[in-house]
Amino acid sequence: MRLHSSLSSLTLTFTTIALVTLTASTGSVAMADEQVPDERLMAEDLRAPTRVVTLGTGTPNIVEGRAGTATAVIVNQDEVYLFDAGSGFMETLAGFLDEESRDIFPMSPSYPEFMYPTFLNKLFLTHLDSDHILGIPELLLRGWVLERNEPVRIWGPAGTRTVVDGAVAAYQPDIQHRLGSLPIGKEAPYSGLVEELASEPGLVYQDRYVTITAFDVDHGTWESGEAFGYRIEAPDKTIVISGDTRPTPNLIEHAQGADILLHEVMSTTGLETLPQEWQEYMQDAHTTTQQLANIADEIDPELLVMIHPLFLGASEATLIQEMTDAYEGNFALANDGDVFE
């Protein structure tokens, strides 16, 4: 397994007020354009390995260099699957325009010297906390202006449609201006084809590259069916993304056999400095370094990637040391723009 960093050093070592949100029925697994499983690409047929790019690793806290949570899984340098869309994550893409990094994301066939994010057309939301969804308007509108000619397909918990409708409504002045002046798609590609997932959703998406399963996790007061993790089975590796969660047996069950486990984390040292009521809140919603070490011991991934780090006043070095003391496996504290394969 090779790890490298693209942007930063890797630690491891109708009317103007009309809404045009398209909908899909809850519980549907395969849409018309998806391939049947027996047509799936095999590992030996890949021209590029499956890669994970942490486009945003931040939290609600404002931390320099950490955009809102967003993780891309790229298969065969062809299809891109985006998990969460926090604020500012699209700016991270600019770092992949230099010649050394152009083998990561698909390039625009029309303008390969530019980053035209038309490949960001599938979004899977873990939950609807603001730091995971503030980038949705940017995802919808930037790609549309830059040649995307179809709506973004979006999977997420109940309430996702409300978020997407709200974004489309809020940006109607921009949308109507561009519809009236630019030579771009007119068939509502600035919106989203939303599928809201039920509790215990199971298989939610499948094509010739991946099988994606969603599963419940426990995150504060979000109820069952409102906070998910995802398991992504690609031809050459399996990736599990925790979402925000306290230690959750359901995650351990669904993460067995994972090659790469991306899991949120918080510093135990930082947690202990908080007032008691905040300690109780954080422990109900998030996972300490020691708890994460225990989880990783049960799953035994080839690589543990810590995302959404809550330092809580502690330093990055302190969090890394906590993990070093607690866990003997391979791990990394992800930065924005890091690439794992």
mmCIF file of C-alpha atoms in Angstrom:
data_model
loop_
_atom_site.group_PDB
_atom_site.id
_atom_site.type_symbol
_atom_site.label_atom_id
_atom_site.label_comp_id
_atom_site.label_asym_id
_atom_site.label_seq_id
_atom_site.Cartn_x
_atom_site.Cartn_y
_atom_site.Cartn_z
ATOM 1 C CA MET A 1 0.000 0.000 0.000
ATOM 2 C CA ARG A 2 1.445 3.372 -1.046
ATOM 3 C CA LEU A 3 0.689 6.679 0.664
ATOM 4 C CA HIS A 4 1.531 10.117 -0.572
ATOM 5 C CA SER A 5 0.426 13.698 -0.061
ATOM 6 C CA SER A 6 -0.471 16.149 -2.809
ATOM 7 C CA LEU A 7 -0.877 19.358 -0.835
ATOM 8 C CA SER A 8 0.642 18.850 2.577
ATOM 9 C CA SER A 9 2.973 16.522 4.396
ATOM 10 C CA LEU A 10 1.440 13.219 5.375
ATOM 11 C CA THR A 11 1.715 12.224 9.004
ATOM 12 C CA LEU A 12 2.786 8.610 9.182
ATOM 13 C CA THR A 13 4.829 8.093 8.221
ATOM 14 C CA PHE A 14 -39.717 27.777 -14.516
ATOM 15 C CA THR A 15 -40.019 30.946 -12.396
ATOM 16 C CA THR A 16 -37.176 32.588 -10.612
ATOM 17 C CA ILE A 17 -38.358 31.063 -7.344
ATOM 18 C CA ALA A 18 -39.118 27.600 -8.672
ATOM 19 C CA LEU A 19 -37.282 24.634 -7.185
ATOM 20 C CA VAL A 20 -36.083 21.930 -9.517
ATOM 21 C CA THR A 21 -34.874 19.256 -7.121
ATOM 22 C CA LEU A 22 -35.343 15.852 -8.683
ATOM 23 C CA THR A 23 -36.283 12.930 -6.478
ATOM 24 C CA ALA A 24 -35.783 9.193 -6.366
ATOM 25 C CA SER A 25 -37.814 6.730 -4.362
ATOM 26 C CA THR A 26 -36.393 5.650 -0.997
ATOM 27 C CA GLY A 27 -35.058 2.129 -0.927
ATOM 28 C CA SER A 28 -34.096 1.951 -4.600
ATOM 29 C CA VAL A 29 -30.664 0.420 -5.135
ATOM 30 C CA ALA A 30 -29.864 0.428 -8.840
ATOM 31 C CA MET A 31 -30.785 3.174 -11.294
ATOM 32 C CA ALA A 32 -31.159 2.580 -15.025
ATOM 33 C CA ASP A 33 -27.604 3.618 -15.910
ATOM 34 C CA GLU A 34 -25.911 1.349 -13.376
ATOM 35 C CA GLN A 35 -24.294 -1.900 -14.412
ATOM 36 C CA VAL A 36 -25.245 -5.359 -13.227
ATOM 37 C CA PRO A 37 -22.755 -7.002 -10.847
ATOM 38 C CA ASP A 38 -21.473 -9.600 -13.345
ATOM 39 C CA GLU A 39 -20.101 -6.764 -15.505
ATOM 40 C CA ARG A 40 -17.912 -5.447 -12.699
ATOM 41 C CA LEU A 41 -14.351 -4.443 -13.455
ATOM 42 C CA MET A 42 -11.746 -6.814 -12.046
ATOM 43 C CA ALA A 43 -8.616 -5.707 -10.180
ATOM 44 C CA GLU A 44 -6.344 -6.922 -12.978
ATOM 45 C CA ASP A 45 -8.219 -4.712 -15.452
ATOM 46 C CA LEU A 46 -7.552 -1.465 -13.563
ATOM 47 C CA ARG A 47 -5.281 1.054 -15.274
ATOM 48 C CA ALA A 48 -4.891 2.942 -11.976
ATOM 49 C CA PRO A 49 -5.307 1.804 -8.358
ATOM 50 C CA THR A 50 -8.284 2.814 -6.284
ATOM 51 C CA ARG A 51 -7.328 5.945 -4.359
ATOM 52 C CA VAL A 52 -8.750 7.825 -1.391
ATOM 53 C CA VAL A 53 -8.290 11.599 -1.309
ATOM 54 C CA THR A 54 -9.134 13.581 1.816
ATOM 55 C CA LEU A 55 -10.411 16.786 0.211
ATOM 56 C CA GLY A 56 -11.457 18.159 3.597
ATOM 57 C CA THR A 57 -10.545 16.933 7.070
ATOM 58 C CA GLY A 58 -12.027 19.634 9.277
ATOM 59 C CA THR A 59 -14.708 19.940 11.942
ATOM 60 C CA PRO A 60 -17.038 22.760 13.041
ATOM 61 C CA ASN A 61 -13.946 24.383 14.542
ATOM 62 C CA ILE A 62 -12.101 26.821 12.274
ATOM 63 C CA VAL A 63 -8.626 25.354 11.745
ATOM 64 C CA GLU A 64 -6.163 26.717 9.203
ATOM 65 C CA GLY A 65 -5.557 24.283 6.373
ATOM 66 C CA ARG A 66 -8.560 22.075 7.116
ATOM 67 C CA ALA A 67 -11.628 22.452 4.907
ATOM 68 C CA GLY A 68 -14.943 20.915 5.895
ATOM 69 C CA THR A 69 -15.167 17.133 5.818
ATOM 70 C CA ALA A 70 -15.116 15.607 2.330
ATOM 71 C CA THR A 71 -13.571 12.370 1.094
ATOM 72 C CA ALA A 72 -13.233 11.234 -2.516
ATOM 73 C CA VAL A 73 -12.805 7.637 -3.622
ATOM 74 C CA ILE A 74 -11.449 7.419 -7.184
ATOM 75 C CA VAL A 75 -11.558 4.130 -9.075
ATOM 76 C CA ASN A 76 -9.427 3.600 -12.203
ATOM 77 C CA GLN A 77 -8.874 7.391 -12.463
ATOM 78 C CA ASP A 78 -12.322 7.294 -13.989
ATOM 79 C CA GLU A 79 -15.213 7.326 -11.513
ATOM 80 C CA VAL A 80 -15.270 9.519 -8.402
ATOM 81 C CA TYR A 81 -17.482 8.887 -5.375
ATOM 82 C CA LEU A 82 -17.709 11.783 -2.912
ATOM 83 C CA PHE A 83 -18.538 11.273 0.756
ATOM 84 C CA ASP A 84 -19.711 14.461 2.497
ATOM 85 C CA ALA A 85 -19.265 17.982 1.167
ATOM 86 C CA GLY A 86 -17.947 20.351 3.816
ATOM 87 C CA SER A 87 -17.156 24.000 3.249
ATOM 88 C CA GLY A 88 -14.217 24.807 0.971
ATOM 89 C CA PHE A 89 -13.427 21.246 -0.070
ATOM 90 C CA MET A 90 -13.454 22.078 -3.786
ATOM 91 C CA GLU A 91 -10.506 24.431 -3.418
ATOM 92 C CA THR A 92 -8.391 21.423 -2.492
ATOM 93 C CA LEU A 93 -8.882 20.138 -6.038
ATOM 94 C CA ALA A 94 -6.678 22.932 -7.375
ATOM 95 C CA GLY A 95 -3.657 21.178 -5.911
ATOM 96 C CA PHE A 96 -4.164 18.305 -8.350
ATOM 97 C CA LEU A 97 -3.535 20.404 -11.461
ATOM 98 C CA ASP A 98 0.257 20.193 -11.327
ATOM 99 C CA GLU A 99 1.858 17.597 -13.584
ATOM 100 C CA GLU A 100 2.855 15.289 -10.721
ATOM 101 C CA SER A 101 -0.748 15.005 -9.524
ATOM 102 C CA ARG A 102 -2.706 14.812 -12.768
ATOM 103 C CA ASP A 103 -2.902 11.036 -12.537
ATOM 104 C CA ILE A 104 -5.287 11.194 -9.557
ATOM 105 C CA PHE A 105 -8.588 12.717 -10.735
ATOM 106 C CA PRO A 106 -10.166 12.520 -14.188
ATOM 107 C CA MET A 107 -9.249 15.519 -16.320
ATOM 108 C CA SER A 108 -11.680 17.530 -18.409
ATOM 109 C CA PRO A 109 -11.708 16.179 -21.976
ATOM 110 C CA SER A 110 -12.344 19.693 -23.265
ATOM 111 C CA TYR A 111 -9.792 21.594 -21.169
ATOM 112 C CA PRO A 112 -7.302 19.195 -19.536
ATOM 113 C CA GLU A 113 -5.193 22.097 -18.271
ATOM 114 C CA PHE A 114 -8.040 23.138 -15.964
ATOM 115 C CA MET A 115 -9.791 21.420 -13.080
ATOM 116 C CA TYR A 116 -13.368 21.140 -14.313
ATOM 117 C CA PRO A 117 -15.050 19.113 -11.545
ATOM 118 C CA THR A 118 -17.722 17.578 -13.760
ATOM 119 C CA PHE A 119 -16.629 14.207 -12.359
ATOM 120 C CA LEU A 120 -18.146 15.149 -8.978
ATOM 121 C CA ASN A 121 -21.603 13.841 -9.791
ATOM 122 C CA LYS A 122 -22.233 11.333 -6.974
ATOM 123 C CA LEU A 123 -22.435 12.421 -3.329
ATOM 124 C CA PHE A 124 -23.059 10.215 -0.295
ATOM 125 C CA LEU A 125 -23.815 12.064 2.968
ATOM 126 C CA THR A 126 -23.025 10.553 6.347
ATOM 127 C CA HIS A 127 -25.317 12.979 8.208
ATOM 128 C CA LEU A 128 -26.570 16.540 8.019
ATOM 129 C CA ASP A 129 -24.338 18.401 10.477
ATOM 130 C CA SER A 130 -23.358 21.682 8.849
ATOM 131 C CA ASP A 131 -19.637 20.933 8.616
ATOM 132 C CA HIS A 132 -20.495 18.003 6.329
ATOM 133 C CA ILE A 133 -22.915 19.811 3.988
ATOM 134 C CA LEU A 134 -21.888 23.482 3.715
ATOM 135 C CA GLY A 135 -20.142 22.704 0.421
ATOM 136 C CA ILE A 136 -23.289 21.375 -1.274
ATOM 137 C CA PRO A 137 -24.161 24.694 -2.993
ATOM 138 C CA GLU A 138 -20.610 24.881 -4.317
ATOM 139 C CA LEU A 139 -20.811 21.301 -5.565
ATOM 140 C CA LEU A 140 -24.111 21.936 -7.346
ATOM 141 C CA LEU A 141 -23.248 25.269 -8.908
ATOM 142 C CA ARG A 142 -19.531 25.183 -9.724
ATOM 143 C CA GLY A 143 -19.764 21.941 -11.644
ATOM 144 C CA TRP A 144 -22.782 23.144 -13.581
ATOM 145 C CA VAL A 145 -21.084 26.373 -14.642
ATOM 146 C CA LEU A 146 -17.980 24.337 -15.550
ATOM 147 C CA GLU A 147 -19.685 22.010 -18.044
ATOM 148 C CA ARG A 148 -21.531 19.448 -15.898
ATOM 149 C CA ASN A 149 -24.749 18.789 -17.833
ATOM 150 C CA GLU A 150 -26.631 16.558 -15.410
ATOM 151 C CA PRO A 151 -27.836 16.860 -11.811
ATOM 152 C CA VAL A 152 -25.643 15.561 -9.016
ATOM 153 C CA ARG A 153 -26.976 12.322 -7.580
ATOM 154 C CA ILE A 154 -27.138 12.549 -3.786
ATOM 155 C CA TRP A 155 -27.770 9.882 -1.170
ATOM 156 C CA GLY A 156 -28.312 10.804 2.460
ATOM 157 C CA PRO A 157 -30.583 10.620 5.508
ATOM 158 C CA ALA A 158 -34.068 12.059 5.808
ATOM 159 C CA GLY A 159 -33.802 15.821 5.424
ATOM 160 C CA THR A 160 -31.343 15.691 2.535
ATOM 161 C CA ARG A 161 -33.996 16.828 0.074
ATOM 162 C CA THR A 162 -34.750 19.830 2.289
ATOM 163 C CA VAL A 163 -31.070 20.799 2.247
ATOM 164 C CA VAL A 164 -30.805 20.527 -1.542
ATOM 165 C CA ASP A 165 -34.099 22.348 -2.116
ATOM 166 C CA GLY A 166 -32.888 25.106 0.197
ATOM 167 C CA ALA A 167 -29.614 25.494 -1.664
ATOM 168 C CA VAL A 168 -31.379 25.724 -5.028
ATOM 169 C CA ALA A 169 -33.822 28.286 -3.618
ATOM 170 C CA ALA A 170 -31.117 30.389 -2.009
ATOM 171 C CA TYR A 171 -29.074 30.656 -5.202
ATOM 172 C CA GLN A 172 -31.911 31.431 -7.617
ATOM 173 C CA PRO A 173 -30.507 34.901 -8.480
ATOM 174 C CA ASP A 174 -27.235 33.295 -9.577
ATOM 175 C CA ILE A 175 -28.992 30.413 -11.332
ATOM 176 C CA GLN A 176 -31.336 32.647 -13.303
ATOM 177 C CA HIS A 177 -28.510 34.995 -14.284
ATOM 178 C CA ARG A 178 -26.425 32.149 -15.652
ATOM 179 C CA LEU A 179 -29.373 30.468 -17.365
ATOM 180 C CA GLY A 180 -30.025 33.711 -19.196
ATOM 181 C CA SER A 181 -26.483 34.504 -20.237
ATOM 182 C CA LEU A 182 -24.117 31.519 -20.406
ATOM 183 C CA PRO A 183 -23.975 28.695 -23.005
ATOM 184 C CA ILE A 184 -24.442 25.978 -20.394
ATOM 185 C CA GLY A 185 -26.919 23.202 -19.655
ATOM 186 C CA LYS A 186 -30.520 24.359 -19.201
ATOM 187 C CA GLU A 187 -32.087 21.112 -17.920
ATOM 188 C CA ALA A 188 -31.614 21.740 -14.184
ATOM 189 C CA PRO A 189 -28.112 20.228 -13.859
ATOM 190 C CA TYR A 190 -27.549 22.725 -11.051
ATOM 191 C CA SER A 191 -29.811 20.651 -8.812
ATOM 192 C CA GLY A 192 -29.687 17.201 -7.246
ATOM 193 C CA LEU A 193 -31.293 13.830 -7.830
ATOM 194 C CA VAL A 194 -31.894 12.975 -4.162
ATOM 195 C CA GLU A 195 -32.446 9.592 -2.599
ATOM 196 C CA GLU A 196 -33.163 9.642 1.127
ATOM 197 C CA LEU A 197 -32.036 6.477 2.855
ATOM 198 C CA ALA A 198 -34.066 4.581 5.410
ATOM 199 C CA SER A 199 -32.779 3.253 8.700
ATOM 200 C CA GLU A 200 -30.507 0.230 8.246
ATOM 201 C CA PRO A 201 -30.204 1.005 4.529
ATOM 202 C CA GLY A 202 -27.800 -1.724 3.404
ATOM 203 C CA LEU A 203 -26.796 -1.687 -0.272
ATOM 204 C CA VAL A 204 -27.399 1.810 -1.671
ATOM 205 C CA TYR A 205 -25.372 1.939 -4.884
ATOM 206 C CA GLN A 206 -23.677 -0.414 -7.310
ATOM 207 C CA ASP A 207 -21.982 -0.031 -10.669
ATOM 208 C CA ARG A 208 -19.196 -1.826 -12.541
ATOM 209 C CA TYR A 209 -16.584 -0.227 -10.276
ATOM 210 C CA VAL A 210 -17.982 -0.325 -6.738
ATOM 211 C CA THR A 211 -20.551 -1.655 -4.327
ATOM 212 C CA ILE A 212 -21.486 0.880 -1.637
ATOM 213 C CA THR A 213 -23.244 -0.108 1.574
ATOM 214 C CA ALA A 214 -24.527 2.333 4.199
ATOM 215 C CA PHE A 215 -24.924 1.416 7.853
ATOM 216 C CA ASP A 216 -26.144 3.162 11.000
ATOM 217 C CA VAL A 217 -23.684 4.736 13.422
ATOM 218 C CA ASP A 218 -24.258 6.440 16.770
ATOM 219 C CA HIS A 219 -23.659 10.181 16.748
ATOM 220 C CA GLY A 220 -25.101 12.202 19.599
ATOM 221 C CA THR A 221 -28.829 12.833 19.347
ATOM 222 C CA TRP A 222 -29.140 11.823 15.700
ATOM 223 C CA GLU A 223 -31.584 8.922 15.706
ATOM 224 C CA SER A 224 -31.388 5.606 13.871
ATOM 225 C CA GLY A 225 -31.316 6.292 10.138
ATOM 226 C CA GLU A 226 -29.931 9.812 10.564
ATOM 227 C CA ALA A 227 -26.180 9.117 10.773
ATOM 228 C CA PHE A 228 -24.368 6.642 8.540
ATOM 229 C CA GLY A 229 -21.009 5.116 7.778
ATOM 230 C CA TYR A 230 -20.186 3.701 4.353
ATOM 231 C CA ARG A 231 -18.408 0.593 3.090
ATOM 232 C CA ILE A 232 -16.996 0.911 -0.437
ATOM 233 C CA GLU A 233 -15.930 -2.309 -2.142
ATOM 234 C CA ALA A 234 -13.769 -1.563 -5.197
ATOM 235 C CA PRO A 235 -12.037 -4.141 -7.418
ATOM 236 C CA ASP A 236 -8.702 -3.897 -5.596
ATOM 237 C CA LYS A 237 -9.560 -2.808 -2.054
ATOM 238 C CA THR A 238 -12.301 -2.163 0.490
ATOM 239 C CA ILE A 239 -12.628 1.230 2.153
ATOM 240 C CA VAL A 240 -14.781 2.084 5.175
ATOM 241 C CA ILE A 241 -15.699 5.648 6.200
ATOM 242 C CA SER A 242 -17.042 6.063 9.719
ATOM 243 C CA GLY A 243 -18.831 9.372 9.493
ATOM 244 C CA ASP A 244 -19.105 11.105 12.865
ATOM 245 C CA THR A 245 -19.685 8.523 15.564
ATOM 246 C CA ARG A 246 -18.980 7.385 19.075
ATOM 247 C CA PRO A 247 -17.788 3.756 19.332
ATOM 248 C CA THR A 248 -20.438 1.781 17.459
ATOM 249 C CA PRO A 249 -20.635 -2.038 17.255
ATOM 250 C CA ASN A 250 -22.415 -1.711 13.908
ATOM 251 C CA LEU A 251 -19.339 -0.040 12.446
ATOM 252 C CA ILE A 252 -17.042 -2.816 13.654
ATOM 253 C CA GLU A 253 -19.349 -5.369 12.046
ATOM 254 C CA HIS A 254 -19.463 -3.580 8.683
ATOM 255 C CA ALA A 255 -15.761 -2.722 8.629
ATOM 256 C CA GLN A 256 -14.439 -6.266 8.859
ATOM 257 C CA GLY A 257 -11.937 -6.933 6.086
ATOM 258 C CA ALA A 258 -11.399 -3.233 5.318
ATOM 259 C CA ASP A 259 -8.075 -2.352 3.725
ATOM 260 C CA ILE A 260 -8.412 1.333 4.623
ATOM 261 C CA LEU A 261 -10.488 2.556 7.565
ATOM 262 C CA LEU A 262 -11.155 6.286 7.682
ATOM 263 C CA HIS A 263 -12.418 7.148 11.153
ATOM 264 C CA GLU A 264 -13.072 10.335 13.067
ATOM 265 C CA VAL A 265 -11.015 10.974 16.211
ATOM 266 C CA MET A 266 -10.671 13.301 19.181
ATOM 267 C CA SER A 267 -7.808 13.939 21.556
ATOM 268 C CA THR A 268 -8.185 12.449 25.020
ATOM 269 C CA THR A 269 -5.845 15.121 26.377
ATOM 270 C CA GLY A 270 -7.949 17.886 24.890
ATOM 271 C CA LEU A 271 -11.189 16.281 26.045
ATOM 272 C CA GLU A 272 -10.024 16.262 29.661
ATOM 273 C CA THR A 273 -9.598 20.056 29.623
ATOM 274 C CA LEU A 274 -13.261 20.695 28.783
ATOM 275 C CA PRO A 275 -16.021 21.481 31.306
ATOM 276 C CA GLN A 276 -17.888 18.364 32.405
ATOM 277 C CA GLU A 277 -21.000 19.076 30.351
ATOM 278 C CA TRP A 278 -18.914 19.422 27.191
ATOM 279 C CA GLN A 279 -17.004 16.239 27.981
ATOM 280 C CA GLU A 280 -20.312 14.386 28.239
ATOM 281 C CA TYR A 281 -21.518 15.830 24.947
ATOM 282 C CA MET A 282 -18.315 14.983 23.098
ATOM 283 C CA GLN A 283 -18.200 11.435 24.447
ATOM 284 C CA ASP A 284 -21.775 10.865 23.273
ATOM 285 C CA ALA A 285 -20.909 11.959 19.750
ATOM 286 C CA HIS A 286 -17.253 11.198 19.035
ATOM 287 C CA THR A 287 -14.421 8.699 19.475
ATOM 288 C CA THR A 288 -11.263 9.207 21.554
ATOM 289 C CA THR A 289 -7.838 8.054 20.447
ATOM 290 C CA GLN A 290 -7.898 5.154 22.931
ATOM 291 C CA GLN A 291 -11.376 4.109 21.785
ATOM 292 C CA LEU A 292 -10.269 4.316 18.156
ATOM 293 C CA ALA A 293 -7.243 2.154 18.903
ATOM 294 C CA ASN A 294 -9.567 -0.464 20.378
ATOM 295 C CA ILE A 295 -11.820 -0.278 17.309
ATOM 296 C CA ALA A 296 -8.886 -0.608 14.925
ATOM 297 C CA ASP A 297 -7.564 -3.590 16.882
ATOM 298 C CA GLU A 298 -10.871 -5.375 16.257
ATOM 299 C CA ILE A 299 -10.997 -4.485 12.562
ATOM 300 C CA ASP A 300 -7.273 -4.778 11.810
ATOM 301 C CA PRO A 301 -7.176 -2.664 8.625
ATOM 302 C CA GLU A 302 -4.004 -2.376 6.583
ATOM 303 C CA LEU A 303 -4.179 1.363 7.248
ATOM 304 C CA LEU A 304 -6.117 3.505 9.717
ATOM 305 C CA VAL A 305 -6.647 7.082 8.523
ATOM 306 C CA MET A 306 -7.781 9.578 11.156
ATOM 307 C CA ILE A 307 -10.129 12.221 9.750
ATOM 308 C CA HIS A 308 -12.276 14.951 11.331
ATOM 309 C CA PRO A 309 -9.703 15.385 14.153
ATOM 310 C CA LEU A 310 -11.047 17.169 17.206
ATOM 311 C CA PHE A 311 -7.954 18.503 18.937
ATOM 312 C CA LEU A 312 -9.936 20.363 21.627
ATOM 313 C CA GLY A 313 -6.978 22.576 22.440
ATOM 314 C CA ALA A 314 -4.344 19.857 22.160
ATOM 315 C CA SER A 315 -1.713 19.900 19.414
ATOM 316 C CA GLU A 316 -1.537 17.619 16.390
ATOM 317 C CA ALA A 317 1.639 16.145 17.870
ATOM 318 C CA THR A 318 -0.218 15.310 21.080
ATOM 319 C CA LEU A 319 -3.016 13.523 19.230
ATOM 320 C CA ILE A 320 -0.500 11.559 17.165
ATOM 321 C CA GLN A 321 1.418 10.583 20.300
ATOM 322 C CA GLU A 322 -1.789 9.424 21.970
ATOM 323 C CA MET A 323 -2.451 7.166 18.988
ATOM 324 C CA THR A 324 1.133 5.935 18.880
ATOM 325 C CA ASP A 325 0.919 4.924 22.545
ATOM 326 C CA ALA A 326 -2.417 3.147 22.070
ATOM 327 C CA TYR A 327 -2.188 1.475 18.644
ATOM 328 C CA GLU A 328 0.514 -0.675 17.070
ATOM 329 C CA GLY A 329 -0.915 -0.763 13.547
ATOM 330 C CA ASN A 330 -0.288 1.560 10.597
ATOM 331 C CA PHE A 331 -2.063 4.897 10.907
ATOM 332 C CA ALA A 332 -2.016 8.420 9.531
ATOM 333 C CA LEU A 333 -3.519 11.720 10.585
ATOM 334 C CA ALA A 334 -4.956 12.952 7.292
ATOM 335 C CA ASN A 335 -4.446 16.464 5.972
ATOM 336 C CA ASP A 336 -6.401 18.129 3.183
ATOM 337 C CA GLY A 337 -5.212 16.808 -0.152
ATOM 338 C CA ASP A 338 -3.604 13.626 1.128
ATOM 339 C CA VAL A 339 -3.808 10.590 -1.146
ATOM 340 C CA PHE A 340 -3.963 7.004 0.107
ATOM 341 C CA GLU A 341 -3.736 3.935 -2.103
#
